[in-house]
Amino acid sequence: MNVHVRSLVLAVVVVSTVLALTTFAIWFERKFAGRMQSRLGPTRVGPVGLLQPVADAFKLMQKESIRPANADWALFNLAPLLAAVCALGAAAVVPLAPGLAAADVDLGVLFVLAIGAVTVLPVFIAGWSSNNKFALLGGMRAIAQSISYEVPLLLAALVPIILSGSMNLSEIVRQQAEGHWIAVWPFFLGIPAFAIFLLAMLAESNRIPFDIPEAESELVAGVTTEYTGMKFALFYLAEYAHTLIASALGAALFLGGWDGPFGPGLHWLLLKTFVLFGSVYWVRWTLLRFRSDQLLRICWTWLVPAGVVLVMGAGAWVAWGPLP
Amino acid sequence: MMDTIGFGVVAGVSVVSALYVVRSANLIHAVLWLALTLLASAVLYAMLEAPFLAGVQVLTYVGGVVTLMIFGVMLTQRHDGTVAAASNVRNWAGVAAAIALCTLLFVAVGRSDLTTGTPPPATTTTEIGRSLLDEHLVAFEALSLLLLAAIVGAVVLARRKDHEAGDATVPTSPPSARRGAE
């Protein structure tokens, strides 16, 4: 019973922390985007606009919840919930500090990849059930993108798995803490794999430059066109939470997770996560959106072959390389 | 006790969703119910202490196969207010086949010895990998050769259709998807 209570407490703590960080992340992005465009960003609500996300949440709660007449109501209402659950689920296996993870499962990486594979379903359900051509087009794009980018994501995640010989995220981080971070040594495998992992993760969470499922200049708002109020807020939240957790996973798989100088701990994981998260927004506010055929071509002609070469290289390194 | 209740819930979900897969008139609904069935069987695998199988089940079936099925349905069906209807006409041959399969499974489960069993090793991944590349190496390689042949065949078929179709006929897939696939 003790184990169950511990899991429950950790689950509540982790989910609340991720949600709180997500709210902060929304403020961070608006401020960051503002500064990049020589604006101030939010300043009115609270000190330096810190309470802006709270105000946004209250505004969204007051909105009327509209459902299109011909929408498939069950699926239409289910999609936002599923999106939030899928985004938060992956947080369970992130190792937070030495010996601490909400769920220290042996196949943590596989669990994360499996959840990532399911993440596309709520996006498609939202697009299809809205019965709106823009939403449907967004859903179709999401499916095409997800089928393609799942392959490089798996290949890139295989590199740390092969190098550390484990699928347990805590074990991968522990080995990096004892030896080298995978992005540092062997860097010719670690850095490209890290880059592919980040790109594919961005594509899975539909961030710019991979946000063609909701390209607002072409598809109104893509899959979220018909959503209002809290249902829209859940999608919004899921997207930010997904990016945040993807950054944490990238930090754990390639950048040593909680490891760092002056004592390991949660602060290092948070720092690395926020640096990655910030760079995601840096990319978002710098680059333009890809066309969907360009997106698929990048995946199949560059990322997949590169991933295969990296996996083979990692195997060769483990078999014949110098001992760590 | 907890395990029994959990098994009951998961088994119930899996059976009910499987029924809805064949009962839904709407193809998309059927595919989504299928996703639930597959997820429930993944949970069953996890409860049987086969976490690797559970993860791979979700990754390949829910993430890959269901997604591809949805893609296929969307590319072949129109979505102008009409539902993508699946025919579920009562078919006596189908009933007979179902009864035959159920009898077969019942007999097979009844005859196999499910009581004894060694506890599974802590990490099954290593064992699975070793047995695939050691004991079953020939079968494994034959399978990958078969899949490679299937991929090459699919590419050849898709290319030939592209050349024959020319500009006169309506392409079966949106231009962006075709360009991306090349």
Coordinates of C-alpha atoms in Angstrom, one line a residue:
Chain A
M1 CA 0.0 0.0 0.0
N2 CA 2.9 2.3 0.8
V3 CA 4.1 2.1 -2.8
H4 CA 0.6 3.1 -4.0
V5 CA 0.5 6.1 -1.7
R6 CA 3.9 7.2 -2.8
S7 CA 3.0 6.9 -6.5
L8 CA -0.2 8.8 -5.9
V9 CA 1.6 11.7 -4.1
L10 CA 4.3 11.8 -6.7
A11 CA 1.7 11.8 -9.5
V12 CA -0.2 14.7 -8.0
V13 CA 3.0 16.7 -7.3
V14 CA 4.4 16.1 -10.8
V15 CA 1.2 17.0 -12.6
S16 CA 0.7 20.1 -10.5
T17 CA 4.3 21.2 -11.0
V18 CA 4.1 20.6 -14.8
L19 CA 0.8 22.6 -15.0
A20 CA 2.3 25.4 -12.9
L21 CA 5.4 25.5 -15.0
T22 CA 3.3 25.5 -18.1
T23 CA 1.4 28.6 -17.0
F24 CA 4.8 30.2 -16.3
A25 CA 6.0 29.0 -19.8
I26 CA 3.1 30.8 -21.5
W27 CA 4.2 34.0 -19.7
F28 CA 7.8 33.3 -20.7
E29 CA 7.0 32.9 -24.3
R30 CA 4.9 36.0 -24.6
K31 CA 7.7 38.0 -22.8
F32 CA 10.4 36.4 -25.0
A33 CA 8.5 37.0 -28.2
G34 CA 7.9 40.5 -27.2
R35 CA 11.6 41.2 -26.5
M36 CA 12.5 39.6 -29.8
Q37 CA 10.2 41.9 -31.7
S38 CA 11.3 45.0 -29.7
R39 CA 8.1 45.0 -27.7
L40 CA 7.6 44.7 -23.9
G41 CA 5.2 41.8 -23.9
P42 CA 2.6 41.6 -21.1
T43 CA 3.2 44.3 -18.4
R44 CA -0.2 45.2 -17.0
V45 CA -1.3 42.2 -14.8
G46 CA 0.9 41.7 -11.8
P47 CA 4.6 42.5 -11.5
V48 CA 6.2 42.4 -15.0
G49 CA 3.0 40.8 -16.3
L50 CA 3.5 37.6 -14.3
L51 CA -0.2 37.1 -13.6
Q52 CA -1.1 37.4 -17.2
P53 CA -1.6 33.6 -17.7
V54 CA -4.0 33.6 -14.7
A55 CA -6.0 36.4 -16.3
D56 CA -6.0 34.5 -19.6
A57 CA -7.3 31.4 -17.8
F58 CA -10.2 33.4 -16.1
K59 CA -11.1 34.9 -19.5
L60 CA -11.2 31.5 -21.2
M61 CA -13.3 30.1 -18.3
Q62 CA -16.0 32.8 -18.9
K63 CA -16.3 32.0 -22.6
E64 CA -19.3 30.2 -23.9
S65 CA -18.7 26.6 -24.9
I66 CA -19.9 26.4 -28.5
R67 CA -20.3 23.1 -30.3
P68 CA -21.0 23.1 -34.0
A69 CA -24.4 21.6 -34.9
N70 CA -23.1 18.8 -37.0
A71 CA -20.1 17.9 -34.9
D72 CA -19.6 14.5 -33.5
W73 CA -20.3 15.6 -29.9
A74 CA -18.7 12.7 -28.0
L75 CA -15.5 12.8 -29.9
F76 CA -15.5 16.6 -30.0
N77 CA -15.6 16.7 -26.2
L78 CA -13.2 13.9 -25.7
A79 CA -10.4 15.2 -27.8
P80 CA -9.2 18.1 -25.5
L81 CA -9.1 15.8 -22.5
L82 CA -7.2 13.1 -24.4
A83 CA -4.7 15.7 -25.6
A84 CA -4.0 16.9 -22.1
V85 CA -3.7 13.4 -20.7
C86 CA -1.3 12.3 -23.5
A87 CA 0.8 15.4 -23.0
L88 CA 1.0 15.0 -19.2
G89 CA 1.5 11.2 -19.3
A90 CA 5.0 11.3 -20.4
A91 CA 6.0 13.3 -17.4
A92 CA 5.7 10.2 -15.2
V93 CA 9.0 8.7 -16.2
V94 CA 11.2 11.8 -16.2
P95 CA 13.9 11.2 -13.6
L96 CA 13.8 14.3 -11.3
A97 CA 16.7 13.8 -9.0
P98 CA 19.1 11.0 -8.1
G99 CA 16.8 8.1 -7.2
L100 CA 13.6 10.0 -7.7
A101 CA 11.1 9.6 -10.6
A102 CA 7.3 9.5 -10.4
A103 CA 7.4 6.1 -12.0
D104 CA 10.9 4.4 -12.2
V105 CA 10.0 1.9 -14.9
D106 CA 12.5 -0.3 -16.7
L107 CA 11.3 0.6 -20.1
G108 CA 10.9 4.4 -19.6
V109 CA 12.1 5.4 -23.0
L110 CA 9.7 2.9 -24.7
F111 CA 6.8 4.3 -22.5
V112 CA 7.6 7.8 -23.6
L113 CA 7.8 6.9 -27.3
A114 CA 4.5 4.9 -27.0
I115 CA 2.7 7.9 -25.5
G116 CA 4.2 10.1 -28.2
A117 CA 2.8 7.8 -30.8
V118 CA -0.7 8.1 -29.3
T119 CA -0.5 11.9 -29.1
V120 CA -1.6 12.3 -32.7
L121 CA -4.9 10.6 -32.1
P122 CA -6.5 13.4 -30.1
V123 CA -5.3 16.0 -32.7
F124 CA -6.9 13.9 -35.5
I125 CA -10.1 13.3 -33.4
A126 CA -10.4 17.1 -32.9
G127 CA -10.0 17.8 -36.6
W128 CA -12.4 15.1 -37.7
S129 CA -15.1 15.5 -35.2
S130 CA -15.4 19.3 -35.7
N131 CA -16.9 18.7 -39.1
N132 CA -15.2 21.7 -40.5
K133 CA -13.0 21.5 -43.6
F134 CA -10.1 23.5 -42.1
A135 CA -10.1 21.4 -39.0
L136 CA -10.2 18.2 -41.1
L137 CA -7.3 19.4 -43.3
G138 CA -5.4 20.1 -40.1
G139 CA -6.1 16.6 -38.8
M140 CA -5.0 15.1 -42.0
R141 CA -1.7 17.0 -41.9
A142 CA -1.2 16.0 -38.3
I143 CA -1.5 12.3 -39.2
A144 CA 0.9 12.6 -42.2
Q145 CA 3.4 14.5 -40.1
S146 CA 3.2 12.1 -37.2
I147 CA 3.6 8.9 -39.3
S148 CA 6.7 10.4 -40.9
Y149 CA 8.4 12.0 -37.8
E150 CA 7.9 9.0 -35.6
V151 CA 10.6 7.1 -37.5
P152 CA 13.5 9.6 -36.9
L153 CA 12.3 10.1 -33.3
L154 CA 12.6 6.4 -32.6
L155 CA 16.0 6.2 -34.4
A156 CA 17.4 9.2 -32.5
A157 CA 16.1 7.8 -29.1
L158 CA 17.8 4.5 -30.0
V159 CA 21.3 6.1 -29.9
P160 CA 21.3 6.8 -26.1
I161 CA 19.6 3.4 -25.5
I162 CA 22.4 1.6 -27.4
L163 CA 25.2 3.6 -25.8
S164 CA 23.9 3.1 -22.3
G165 CA 22.5 -0.4 -22.8
S166 CA 19.3 0.4 -20.9
M167 CA 15.8 1.6 -21.6
N168 CA 15.4 3.0 -18.1
L169 CA 15.6 6.8 -18.1
S170 CA 17.0 6.9 -14.6
E171 CA 19.7 4.4 -15.5
I172 CA 20.6 6.4 -18.6
V173 CA 20.9 9.5 -16.6
R174 CA 22.9 7.7 -13.9
Q175 CA 25.4 6.4 -16.4
Q176 CA 25.8 9.9 -17.9
A177 CA 26.4 11.3 -14.4
E178 CA 29.1 8.6 -13.8
G179 CA 30.7 8.9 -17.2
H180 CA 30.0 11.5 -19.9
W181 CA 26.9 13.2 -21.1
I182 CA 25.8 11.6 -24.4
A183 CA 25.9 14.9 -26.2
V184 CA 29.5 15.5 -25.0
W185 CA 31.1 12.1 -25.7
P186 CA 30.9 10.5 -28.2
F187 CA 29.8 13.9 -29.6
F188 CA 29.8 12.8 -33.2
L189 CA 27.0 10.5 -32.4
G190 CA 25.4 12.4 -29.5
I191 CA 25.0 15.8 -31.0
P192 CA 23.4 14.8 -34.3
A193 CA 21.1 12.3 -32.5
F194 CA 20.2 15.1 -30.0
A195 CA 19.4 17.4 -32.9
I196 CA 17.2 14.9 -34.7
F197 CA 15.5 14.0 -31.4
L198 CA 14.6 17.7 -30.8
L199 CA 13.4 18.3 -34.4
A200 CA 11.2 15.2 -34.3
M201 CA 9.9 16.1 -30.8
L202 CA 9.0 19.6 -32.1
A203 CA 7.2 18.0 -35.1
E204 CA 5.3 15.7 -32.7
S205 CA 4.2 18.6 -30.5
N206 CA 3.3 20.7 -33.6
R207 CA 5.5 23.6 -32.8
I208 CA 6.7 26.1 -35.4
P209 CA 8.4 25.5 -37.9
F210 CA 6.4 22.2 -37.8
D211 CA 2.9 23.5 -36.9
I212 CA 1.3 22.9 -40.3
P213 CA -1.7 21.1 -38.6
E214 CA -2.9 24.5 -37.3
A215 CA -1.2 26.9 -39.7
E216 CA -3.2 30.0 -39.0
S217 CA -2.4 31.7 -42.3
E218 CA -3.8 28.8 -44.3
L219 CA -6.2 26.9 -42.1
V220 CA -7.8 29.6 -39.8
A221 CA -6.7 27.7 -36.7
G222 CA -6.5 24.2 -38.0
V223 CA -7.7 21.5 -35.7
T224 CA -8.7 24.0 -33.0
T225 CA -10.9 26.1 -35.3
E226 CA -14.2 25.1 -33.7
Y227 CA -13.0 25.0 -30.1
T228 CA -13.8 27.7 -27.6
G229 CA -13.3 28.4 -23.9
M230 CA -11.8 25.8 -21.7
K231 CA -11.7 23.2 -24.4
F232 CA -9.5 25.4 -26.4
A233 CA -7.5 26.1 -23.3
L234 CA -6.9 22.4 -22.8
F235 CA -5.4 22.1 -26.3
Y236 CA -3.3 25.2 -25.6
L237 CA -2.1 23.8 -22.3
A238 CA -1.4 20.4 -23.8
E239 CA 0.8 21.9 -26.5
Y240 CA 2.9 23.8 -24.0
A241 CA 3.1 20.9 -21.5
H242 CA 4.2 18.6 -24.4
T243 CA 7.0 21.0 -25.4
L244 CA 8.1 21.4 -21.8
I245 CA 8.1 17.6 -21.2
A246 CA 9.9 17.0 -24.5
S247 CA 12.6 19.5 -23.4
A248 CA 12.9 17.6 -20.1
L249 CA 13.2 14.3 -22.0
G250 CA 15.9 15.7 -24.3
A251 CA 17.8 16.9 -21.3
A252 CA 17.5 13.5 -19.6
L253 CA 18.5 11.5 -22.7
F254 CA 21.3 13.6 -24.0
L255 CA 22.3 16.3 -21.5
G256 CA 22.7 14.3 -18.3
G257 CA 19.4 15.1 -16.7
W258 CA 19.9 16.0 -13.1
D259 CA 23.7 15.8 -13.3
G260 CA 25.8 18.9 -13.0
P261 CA 28.6 20.6 -11.2
F262 CA 28.2 21.7 -7.5
G263 CA 25.9 18.7 -6.7
P264 CA 23.3 17.0 -8.7
G265 CA 19.6 17.7 -8.2
L266 CA 16.3 18.9 -9.6
H267 CA 17.6 22.4 -10.2
W268 CA 20.0 21.2 -13.0
L269 CA 17.1 19.3 -14.8
L270 CA 15.0 22.5 -14.5
L271 CA 17.8 24.7 -15.8
K272 CA 18.5 22.4 -18.8
T273 CA 14.8 22.1 -19.5
F274 CA 14.3 25.8 -19.6
V275 CA 17.3 26.4 -21.8
L276 CA 16.0 23.9 -24.3
F277 CA 12.5 25.3 -24.0
G278 CA 13.8 28.8 -24.6
S279 CA 15.7 27.6 -27.7
V280 CA 12.4 26.1 -29.0
Y281 CA 10.8 29.6 -28.7
W282 CA 13.9 31.2 -30.2
V283 CA 13.4 28.9 -33.3
R284 CA 9.7 29.6 -33.3
W285 CA 10.0 33.3 -33.4
T286 CA 12.9 33.2 -35.9
L287 CA 11.9 30.7 -38.6
L288 CA 9.0 30.5 -40.9
R289 CA 6.6 27.6 -41.2
F290 CA 7.6 24.8 -43.7
R291 CA 5.2 23.7 -46.4
S292 CA 3.8 20.3 -45.8
D293 CA 5.6 18.6 -48.7
Q294 CA 8.9 20.3 -47.6
L295 CA 8.3 18.9 -44.1
L296 CA 7.9 15.4 -45.3
R297 CA 10.8 15.6 -47.7
I298 CA 13.1 16.8 -44.8
C299 CA 12.0 13.9 -42.8
W300 CA 12.4 11.1 -45.3
T301 CA 15.4 12.3 -47.3
W302 CA 17.5 13.7 -44.4
L303 CA 16.4 12.8 -40.9
V304 CA 15.6 9.1 -41.5
P305 CA 18.8 8.2 -43.3
A306 CA 20.9 10.2 -40.8
G307 CA 19.1 8.4 -38.0
V308 CA 19.9 4.9 -39.5
V309 CA 23.6 5.9 -39.9
L310 CA 23.7 7.1 -36.3
V311 CA 22.1 3.9 -35.0
M312 CA 24.7 1.9 -36.9
G313 CA 27.4 4.1 -35.6
A314 CA 26.2 3.7 -32.0
G315 CA 26.3 -0.1 -32.5
A316 CA 29.8 0.0 -33.9
W317 CA 30.9 2.3 -31.0
V318 CA 29.6 -0.1 -28.4
A319 CA 31.1 -3.1 -30.1
W320 CA 34.5 -1.8 -31.1
G321 CA 34.9 1.6 -29.6
P322 CA 37.2 2.4 -26.6
L323 CA 35.8 1.6 -23.3
P324 CA 34.1 4.5 -21.5
Chain B
M1 CA -7.9 -8.8 -5.2
M2 CA -6.8 -5.5 -6.8
D3 CA -5.4 -7.5 -9.7
T4 CA -8.7 -9.4 -10.3
I5 CA -10.7 -6.2 -10.3
G6 CA -8.2 -4.5 -12.6
F7 CA -8.2 -7.5 -14.9
G8 CA -12.0 -7.5 -15.0
V9 CA -12.2 -3.8 -15.9
V10 CA -9.5 -4.0 -18.6
A11 CA -11.0 -7.2 -20.1
G12 CA -14.5 -5.6 -20.0
V13 CA -13.2 -2.5 -21.9
S14 CA -11.4 -4.7 -24.4
V15 CA -14.5 -6.9 -25.1
V16 CA -16.9 -4.0 -25.3
S17 CA -14.7 -1.9 -27.5
A18 CA -14.1 -4.9 -29.8
L19 CA -17.9 -5.3 -30.1
Y20 CA -18.2 -1.6 -31.1
V21 CA -15.4 -2.1 -33.7
V22 CA -17.7 -4.4 -35.6
R23 CA -21.0 -2.6 -34.6
S24 CA -20.1 0.9 -35.7
A25 CA -21.6 2.1 -39.0
N26 CA -19.0 4.8 -39.2
L27 CA -15.6 3.7 -40.3
I28 CA -13.7 6.4 -38.3
H29 CA -15.6 5.4 -35.1
A30 CA -14.7 1.7 -35.8
V31 CA -11.0 2.6 -36.2
L32 CA -11.0 4.6 -32.9
W33 CA -12.7 1.8 -31.0
L34 CA -10.1 -0.5 -32.4
A35 CA -7.4 1.8 -30.9
L36 CA -9.1 1.4 -27.5
T37 CA -9.2 -2.4 -28.0
L38 CA -5.5 -2.4 -28.8
L39 CA -4.7 -0.2 -25.8
A40 CA -6.7 -2.5 -23.5
S41 CA -4.7 -5.5 -24.8
A42 CA -1.5 -3.5 -24.2
V43 CA -2.6 -3.0 -20.6
L44 CA -3.3 -6.8 -20.3
Y45 CA 0.3 -7.4 -21.5
A46 CA 1.6 -5.0 -18.9
M47 CA -0.4 -6.8 -16.2
L48 CA 1.1 -10.1 -17.3
E49 CA 4.6 -8.6 -16.6
A50 CA 5.5 -8.2 -20.3
P51 CA 6.1 -4.5 -20.3
F52 CA 8.2 -4.6 -23.5
L53 CA 5.4 -6.2 -25.4
A54 CA 2.9 -3.7 -24.0
G55 CA 5.1 -0.8 -25.1
V56 CA 5.6 -2.2 -28.6
Q57 CA 1.9 -3.0 -28.9
V58 CA 1.0 0.7 -28.3
L59 CA 3.9 2.0 -30.5
T60 CA 3.2 -0.2 -33.5
Y61 CA -0.5 -0.9 -33.4
V62 CA -2.0 2.3 -31.9
G63 CA 0.7 4.7 -33.1
G64 CA 1.4 3.0 -36.5
V65 CA -1.4 0.8 -37.7
V66 CA -4.4 2.7 -36.4
T67 CA -2.9 6.0 -37.7
L68 CA -2.3 4.4 -41.1
M69 CA -5.8 3.1 -41.2
I70 CA -7.2 6.5 -40.4
F71 CA -5.0 7.9 -43.2
G72 CA -6.3 5.3 -45.6
V73 CA -10.0 6.0 -44.7
M74 CA -9.5 9.7 -45.1
L75 CA -7.8 9.3 -48.5
T76 CA -10.4 7.0 -49.9
Q77 CA -13.6 8.4 -48.4
R78 CA -15.2 11.7 -49.2
H79 CA -16.1 13.8 -46.2
D80 CA -18.9 16.0 -47.5
G81 CA -21.4 15.4 -44.8
T82 CA -21.8 11.8 -45.7
V83 CA -20.5 9.3 -43.2
A84 CA -17.9 6.7 -44.3
A85 CA -20.3 3.8 -44.0
A86 CA -19.1 0.3 -43.2
S87 CA -21.5 -2.5 -44.2
N88 CA -22.3 -4.7 -41.3
V89 CA -24.9 -7.0 -42.9
R90 CA -25.7 -10.1 -40.9
N91 CA -23.8 -12.9 -42.5
W92 CA -24.3 -16.5 -41.5
A93 CA -20.9 -17.5 -42.7
G94 CA -19.4 -14.9 -40.4
V95 CA -21.4 -16.2 -37.4
A96 CA -20.2 -19.7 -38.2
A97 CA -16.6 -18.6 -38.5
A98 CA -16.8 -16.7 -35.2
I99 CA -18.3 -19.8 -33.4
A100 CA -15.6 -22.0 -35.0
L101 CA -12.8 -19.7 -33.8
C102 CA -14.3 -19.4 -30.3
T103 CA -14.5 -23.2 -30.0
L104 CA -11.0 -23.6 -31.2
L105 CA -9.6 -21.0 -28.8
F106 CA -11.7 -22.4 -25.9
V107 CA -10.3 -25.9 -26.6
A108 CA -6.7 -24.6 -27.0
V109 CA -6.8 -22.6 -23.8
G110 CA -8.4 -25.5 -21.9
R111 CA -5.7 -27.9 -23.0
S112 CA -2.7 -25.7 -22.4
D113 CA -1.2 -25.7 -19.0
L114 CA -1.5 -22.2 -17.6
T115 CA -1.0 -23.0 -13.9
T116 CA 2.8 -23.4 -13.6
G117 CA 5.2 -20.9 -14.9
T118 CA 8.6 -19.5 -14.1
P119 CA 8.5 -15.9 -13.0
P120 CA 9.6 -13.7 -15.9
P121 CA 13.1 -12.2 -15.8
A122 CA 13.5 -8.7 -14.6
T123 CA 14.5 -7.2 -18.0
T124 CA 12.8 -9.1 -20.8
T125 CA 14.3 -6.8 -23.5
T126 CA 17.7 -8.5 -23.4
E127 CA 16.2 -12.0 -23.5
I128 CA 13.9 -11.0 -26.5
G129 CA 16.8 -9.5 -28.4
R130 CA 19.0 -12.5 -27.8
S131 CA 16.4 -15.0 -28.8
L132 CA 15.5 -13.1 -31.9
L133 CA 19.1 -12.7 -33.1
D134 CA 20.3 -16.1 -31.9
E135 CA 17.7 -18.8 -31.8
H136 CA 15.3 -17.4 -34.4
L137 CA 17.9 -15.6 -36.6
V138 CA 16.9 -17.2 -39.9
A139 CA 13.2 -16.5 -39.4
F140 CA 13.9 -13.0 -38.3
E141 CA 16.0 -12.2 -41.3
A142 CA 13.5 -13.9 -43.7
L143 CA 10.8 -11.7 -42.2
S144 CA 12.9 -8.5 -42.7
L145 CA 13.6 -9.6 -46.3
L146 CA 9.9 -10.1 -46.9
L147 CA 9.1 -6.6 -45.5
L148 CA 11.8 -5.1 -47.6
A149 CA 10.4 -6.8 -50.7
A150 CA 6.9 -5.4 -49.7
I151 CA 8.3 -1.9 -49.4
V152 CA 10.1 -2.1 -52.8
G153 CA 7.0 -3.5 -54.3
A154 CA 4.8 -0.7 -52.9
V155 CA 7.3 1.9 -54.3
V156 CA 7.2 0.3 -57.7
L157 CA 3.4 0.1 -57.8
A158 CA 3.1 3.7 -56.7
R159 CA 5.6 4.9 -59.3
R160 CA 4.0 3.0 -62.2
K161 CA 0.6 4.4 -61.3
D162 CA 2.0 7.9 -61.3
H163 CA 3.4 7.5 -64.8
E164 CA 0.3 5.8 -66.3
A165 CA -2.1 8.2 -64.7
G166 CA -0.6 11.3 -66.4
D167 CA -2.4 14.6 -66.0
A168 CA -5.8 13.6 -67.3
T169 CA -7.1 11.5 -64.4
V170 CA -7.7 12.7 -60.9
P171 CA -4.9 11.8 -58.5
T172 CA -5.9 9.5 -55.7
S173 CA -3.9 11.4 -53.1
P174 CA -3.4 15.1 -52.5
P175 CA -0.5 16.5 -54.5
S176 CA 1.5 17.4 -51.4
A177 CA 1.3 13.8 -50.1
R178 CA 2.4 12.4 -53.5
R179 CA 5.3 14.8 -53.7
G180 CA 6.4 14.0 -50.2
A181 CA 6.3 10.2 -50.8
E182 CA 8.6 10.4 -53.8

